[in-house]
mmCIF file of C-alpha atoms in Angstrom:
data_model
loop_
_atom_site.group_PDB
_atom_site.id
_atom_site.type_symbol
_atom_site.label_atom_id
_atom_site.label_comp_id
_atom_site.label_asym_id
_atom_site.label_seq_id
_atom_site.Cartn_x
_atom_site.Cartn_y
_atom_site.Cartn_z
ATOM 1 C CA MET A 1 -22.562 4.531 19.121
ATOM 2 C CA THR A 2 -23.458 1.030 19.662
ATOM 3 C CA HIS A 3 -22.188 -2.475 19.065
ATOM 4 C CA GLU A 4 -24.529 -2.988 16.115
ATOM 5 C CA GLU A 5 -23.766 0.927 15.081
ATOM 6 C CA TYR A 6 -20.032 -0.112 15.132
ATOM 7 C CA GLN A 7 -20.420 -3.207 13.248
ATOM 8 C CA GLN A 8 -22.956 -1.402 10.746
ATOM 9 C CA ALA A 9 -20.605 0.879 9.643
ATOM 10 C CA ALA A 10 -17.565 -1.655 9.049
ATOM 11 C CA ASP A 11 -19.727 -3.124 7.244
ATOM 12 C CA TYR A 12 -20.838 -0.063 4.116
ATOM 13 C CA TRP A 13 -18.464 -1.454 1.370
ATOM 14 C CA MET A 14 -18.518 -5.198 2.070
ATOM 15 C CA ILE A 15 -22.713 -4.578 1.136
ATOM 16 C CA LYS A 16 -22.069 -1.896 -1.209
ATOM 17 C CA ASP A 17 -19.227 -3.825 -3.082
ATOM 18 C CA ALA A 18 -21.280 -7.433 -3.250
ATOM 19 C CA ALA A 19 -23.960 -5.055 -5.674
ATOM 20 C CA GLY A 20 -21.773 -2.863 -7.318
ATOM 21 C CA LYS A 21 -19.833 -3.358 -10.604
ATOM 22 C CA LYS A 22 -16.647 -4.570 -10.851
ATOM 23 C CA MET A 23 -14.181 -3.425 -13.435
ATOM 24 C CA GLU A 24 -12.529 -6.264 -14.891
ATOM 25 C CA GLU A 25 -8.962 -7.536 -13.782
ATOM 26 C CA ALA A 26 -6.593 -6.642 -16.024
ATOM 27 C CA GLN A 27 -8.017 -3.102 -16.587
ATOM 28 C CA LEU A 28 -8.266 -2.820 -12.886
ATOM 29 C CA ARG A 29 -4.734 -4.157 -12.194
ATOM 30 C CA GLU A 30 -3.346 -1.513 -15.391
ATOM 31 C CA LYS A 31 -5.118 1.220 -13.561
ATOM 32 C CA ALA A 32 -4.098 0.215 -9.605
ATOM 33 C CA GLU A 33 -0.287 -0.115 -10.936
ATOM 34 C CA ALA A 34 -0.384 3.196 -13.245
ATOM 35 C CA PHE A 35 -1.644 4.958 -9.724
ATOM 36 C CA ILE A 36 0.755 4.146 -7.722
ATOM 37 C CA ALA A 37 3.829 4.005 -10.030
ATOM 38 C CA GLY A 38 2.424 7.603 -10.924
ATOM 39 C CA HIS A 39 2.904 9.065 -7.190
ATOM 40 C CA ASN A 40 6.157 8.408 -4.639
ATOM 41 C CA THR A 41 5.123 9.619 -0.833
ATOM 42 C CA CYS A 42 2.227 7.098 1.045
ATOM 43 C CA ALA A 43 1.317 6.764 4.494
ATOM 44 C CA LEU A 44 2.001 3.844 6.197
ATOM 45 C CA ALA A 45 0.263 2.576 9.005
ATOM 46 C CA THR A 46 1.601 -0.294 11.531
ATOM 47 C CA GLY A 47 0.847 -1.404 14.913
ATOM 48 C CA TYR A 48 1.424 -3.662 17.772
ATOM 49 C CA ASP A 49 -0.638 -4.003 20.677
ATOM 50 C CA HIS A 50 -1.737 -0.669 22.071
ATOM 51 C CA PHE A 51 1.115 1.495 19.938
ATOM 52 C CA VAL A 52 0.358 2.328 16.442
ATOM 53 C CA ARG A 53 2.111 4.839 13.710
ATOM 54 C CA CYS A 54 1.148 6.273 10.349
ATOM 55 C CA THR A 55 4.580 7.432 8.610
ATOM 56 C CA PRO A 56 4.586 9.676 5.606
ATOM 57 C CA VAL A 57 7.411 8.177 3.743
ATOM 58 C CA GLU A 58 8.743 7.740 0.073
ATOM 59 C CA TYR A 59 8.161 4.534 -1.607
ATOM 60 C CA PHE A 60 8.262 2.789 -5.388
ATOM 61 C CA TRP A 61 6.584 0.212 -7.417
ATOM 62 C CA MET A 62 8.728 -2.635 -8.259
ATOM 63 C CA ASP A 63 8.249 -6.570 -9.006
ATOM 64 C CA ASN A 64 4.497 -6.629 -7.960
ATOM 65 C CA ALA A 65 5.764 -4.936 -4.572
ATOM 66 C CA VAL A 66 5.738 -1.320 -2.707
ATOM 67 C CA TRP A 67 9.628 -0.674 -1.925
ATOM 68 C CA MET A 68 10.664 1.830 0.907
ATOM 69 C CA PHE A 69 14.129 2.600 2.268
ATOM 70 C CA SER A 70 14.167 4.292 5.949
ATOM 71 C CA GLU A 71 16.602 5.287 8.158
ATOM 72 C CA GLY A 72 14.762 3.960 10.853
ATOM 73 C CA GLY A 73 12.154 5.448 13.360
ATOM 74 C CA ARG A 74 9.329 4.249 15.957
ATOM 75 C CA LYS A 75 7.609 1.766 13.006
ATOM 76 C CA PHE A 76 10.116 -0.675 13.584
ATOM 77 C CA LEU A 77 9.239 -1.217 17.417
ATOM 78 C CA SER A 78 5.754 -2.250 15.620
ATOM 79 C CA LEU A 79 7.679 -4.199 12.741
ATOM 80 C CA GLU A 80 9.693 -6.207 14.918
ATOM 81 C CA HIS A 81 6.106 -7.991 16.236
ATOM 82 C CA ASN A 82 3.418 -7.836 13.252
ATOM 83 C CA GLN A 83 4.653 -8.099 9.726
ATOM 84 C CA ASN A 84 1.146 -6.454 8.789
ATOM 85 C CA VAL A 85 1.187 -3.224 6.860
ATOM 86 C CA CYS A 86 -1.638 -0.457 5.351
ATOM 87 C CA LEU A 87 -0.379 1.946 3.332
ATOM 88 C CA ALA A 88 -2.463 4.725 1.980
ATOM 89 C CA ILE A 89 -2.010 6.863 -1.366
ATOM 90 C CA TYR A 90 -4.269 9.960 -2.178
ATOM 91 C CA ASP A 91 -4.505 12.412 -4.895
ATOM 92 C CA SER A 92 -5.588 16.164 -2.685
ATOM 93 C CA TYR A 93 -9.077 16.615 -2.558
ATOM 94 C CA THR A 94 -10.676 18.926 -4.692
ATOM 95 C CA GLY A 95 -14.136 17.919 -4.509
ATOM 96 C CA PHE A 96 -16.660 15.001 -3.781
ATOM 97 C CA GLY A 97 -17.234 13.671 -7.312
ATOM 98 C CA GLN A 98 -12.885 13.800 -7.717
ATOM 99 C CA ILE A 99 -11.995 11.713 -5.333
ATOM 100 C CA SER A 100 -8.972 9.311 -5.943
ATOM 101 C CA GLY A 101 -7.058 7.110 -3.524
ATOM 102 C CA MET A 102 -6.094 3.435 -2.530
ATOM 103 C CA GLN A 103 -5.210 1.815 0.626
ATOM 104 C CA ILE A 104 -2.952 -1.202 0.065
ATOM 105 C CA SER A 105 -3.095 -4.019 3.041
ATOM 106 C CA GLY A 106 -0.009 -6.588 2.966
ATOM 107 C CA LYS A 107 3.127 -8.233 4.781
ATOM 108 C CA VAL A 108 6.595 -6.375 5.197
ATOM 109 C CA THR A 109 9.444 -8.121 5.114
ATOM 110 C CA LEU A 110 12.659 -6.172 5.607
ATOM 111 C CA PRO A 111 15.645 -7.668 2.961
ATOM 112 C CA GLU A 112 18.954 -8.100 4.476
ATOM 113 C CA PRO A 113 21.474 -4.767 3.738
ATOM 114 C CA PHE A 114 23.226 -5.685 0.220
ATOM 115 C CA SER A 115 21.365 -8.637 -0.281
ATOM 116 C CA GLU A 116 21.150 -9.449 -4.075
ATOM 117 C CA GLU A 117 17.386 -7.808 -3.322
ATOM 118 C CA TYR A 118 18.752 -4.953 -1.050
ATOM 119 C CA LEU A 119 20.984 -4.040 -3.965
ATOM 120 C CA GLN A 120 18.219 -4.285 -7.409
ATOM 121 C CA ALA A 121 16.338 -1.859 -5.342
ATOM 122 C CA ALA A 122 18.931 0.507 -4.721
ATOM 123 C CA ALA A 123 19.655 0.097 -8.733
ATOM 124 C CA PHE A 124 16.466 0.426 -9.740
ATOM 125 C CA ARG A 125 15.976 3.951 -7.399
ATOM 126 C CA LYS A 126 19.437 4.975 -8.774
ATOM 127 C CA ILE A 127 21.058 5.308 -5.819
ATOM 128 C CA PRO A 128 25.112 4.175 -5.783
ATOM 129 C CA GLU A 129 25.968 1.289 -3.863
ATOM 130 C CA ALA A 130 28.850 2.515 -2.334
ATOM 131 C CA ALA A 131 26.660 5.463 -0.969
ATOM 132 C CA LEU A 132 24.976 3.442 1.057
ATOM 133 C CA ARG A 133 27.502 1.030 2.254
ATOM 134 C CA LYS A 134 29.175 4.735 3.990
ATOM 135 C CA LEU A 135 25.630 4.818 5.907
ATOM 136 C CA ASN A 136 26.666 3.520 9.576
ATOM 137 C CA PRO A 137 24.333 1.668 10.389
ATOM 138 C CA PRO A 138 23.089 0.817 6.905
ATOM 139 C CA MET A 139 19.515 2.137 5.471
ATOM 140 C CA HIS A 140 16.621 -0.315 5.902
ATOM 141 C CA LEU A 141 14.421 -1.817 3.107
ATOM 142 C CA LEU A 142 10.796 -2.595 3.279
ATOM 143 C CA LYS A 143 9.638 -4.392 1.057
ATOM 144 C CA VAL A 144 5.449 -4.558 0.885
ATOM 145 C CA VAL A 145 3.911 -7.003 -0.941
ATOM 146 C CA PRO A 146 0.251 -6.387 -1.519
ATOM 147 C CA GLU A 147 -2.270 -8.720 -0.287
ATOM 148 C CA GLU A 148 -5.578 -6.251 -1.253
ATOM 149 C CA ILE A 149 -5.759 -3.277 -2.772
ATOM 150 C CA ASP A 150 -8.715 -0.776 -2.395
ATOM 151 C CA PHE A 151 -8.885 1.800 -5.141
ATOM 152 C CA LEU A 152 -11.343 4.758 -4.889
ATOM 153 C CA CYS A 153 -11.474 6.794 -8.288
ATOM 154 C CA SER A 154 -14.497 8.883 -9.085
ATOM 155 C CA ASP A 155 -13.662 8.731 -12.432
ATOM 156 C CA PHE A 156 -13.909 4.699 -12.674
ATOM 157 C CA LYS A 157 -18.040 5.862 -12.918
ATOM 158 C CA ASN A 158 -17.400 6.988 -16.337
ATOM 159 C CA GLU A 159 -16.473 3.236 -17.190
ATOM 160 C CA GLY A 160 -19.968 2.152 -15.879
ATOM 161 C CA CYS A 161 -18.294 0.742 -12.793
ATOM 162 C CA GLU A 162 -18.408 1.612 -9.640
ATOM 163 C CA SER A 163 -16.686 3.971 -8.080
ATOM 164 C CA ARG A 164 -14.531 1.766 -5.165
ATOM 165 C CA GLN A 165 -12.906 -1.549 -6.010
ATOM 166 C CA SER A 166 -11.285 -3.772 -5.078
ATOM 167 C CA TRP A 167 -8.204 -6.141 -6.180
ATOM 168 C CA LYS A 168 -7.120 -9.359 -3.816
ATOM 169 C CA PHE A 169 -4.035 -11.012 -4.876
ATOM 170 C CA GLY A 170 -3.906 -14.826 -5.450
ATOM 171 C CA ASN A 171 -7.575 -14.485 -6.580
ATOM 172 C CA THR A 172 -8.319 -14.543 -10.344
ATOM 173 C CA ARG A 173 -10.377 -12.136 -10.430
ATOM 174 C CA ALA A 174 -10.496 -8.488 -8.464
ATOM 175 C CA GLU A 175 -13.272 -8.530 -5.798
#
């Protein structure tokens, strides 16, 4: 492919989204949060320099963030240098007209083990503090604060909207 062809492919959704019917922000937020809360496993992508990692990991949605407990792993090589992450949550593919999944781009922080935030997350997941304190080294906690969600759902067409909707956090309206 030429540079122009790569650029054209990269711009596809941006051009298509600009002309498409948008869902009301409150409705999109409700559907996005229900989708996130209705699943528990994502693919977490991290990267730095020439190193890229995509890790399947269990998560939970709490306080407008995606949280993950992790023993460790190579994803931490990237996280030391680059807090920008992307995660994907999706349903199994069953056919072209039945697509449902999302990408969440955001920043990750690592709350200190046994901090108030760490213990609140553990309580939310019903993980006993005593069990966590027995681990050496302690379990790490990743908190991903979304900046943008791209949500693709074939069912949105039934509501008169484009199947792909974007929600940029901090805006007054989903874009």
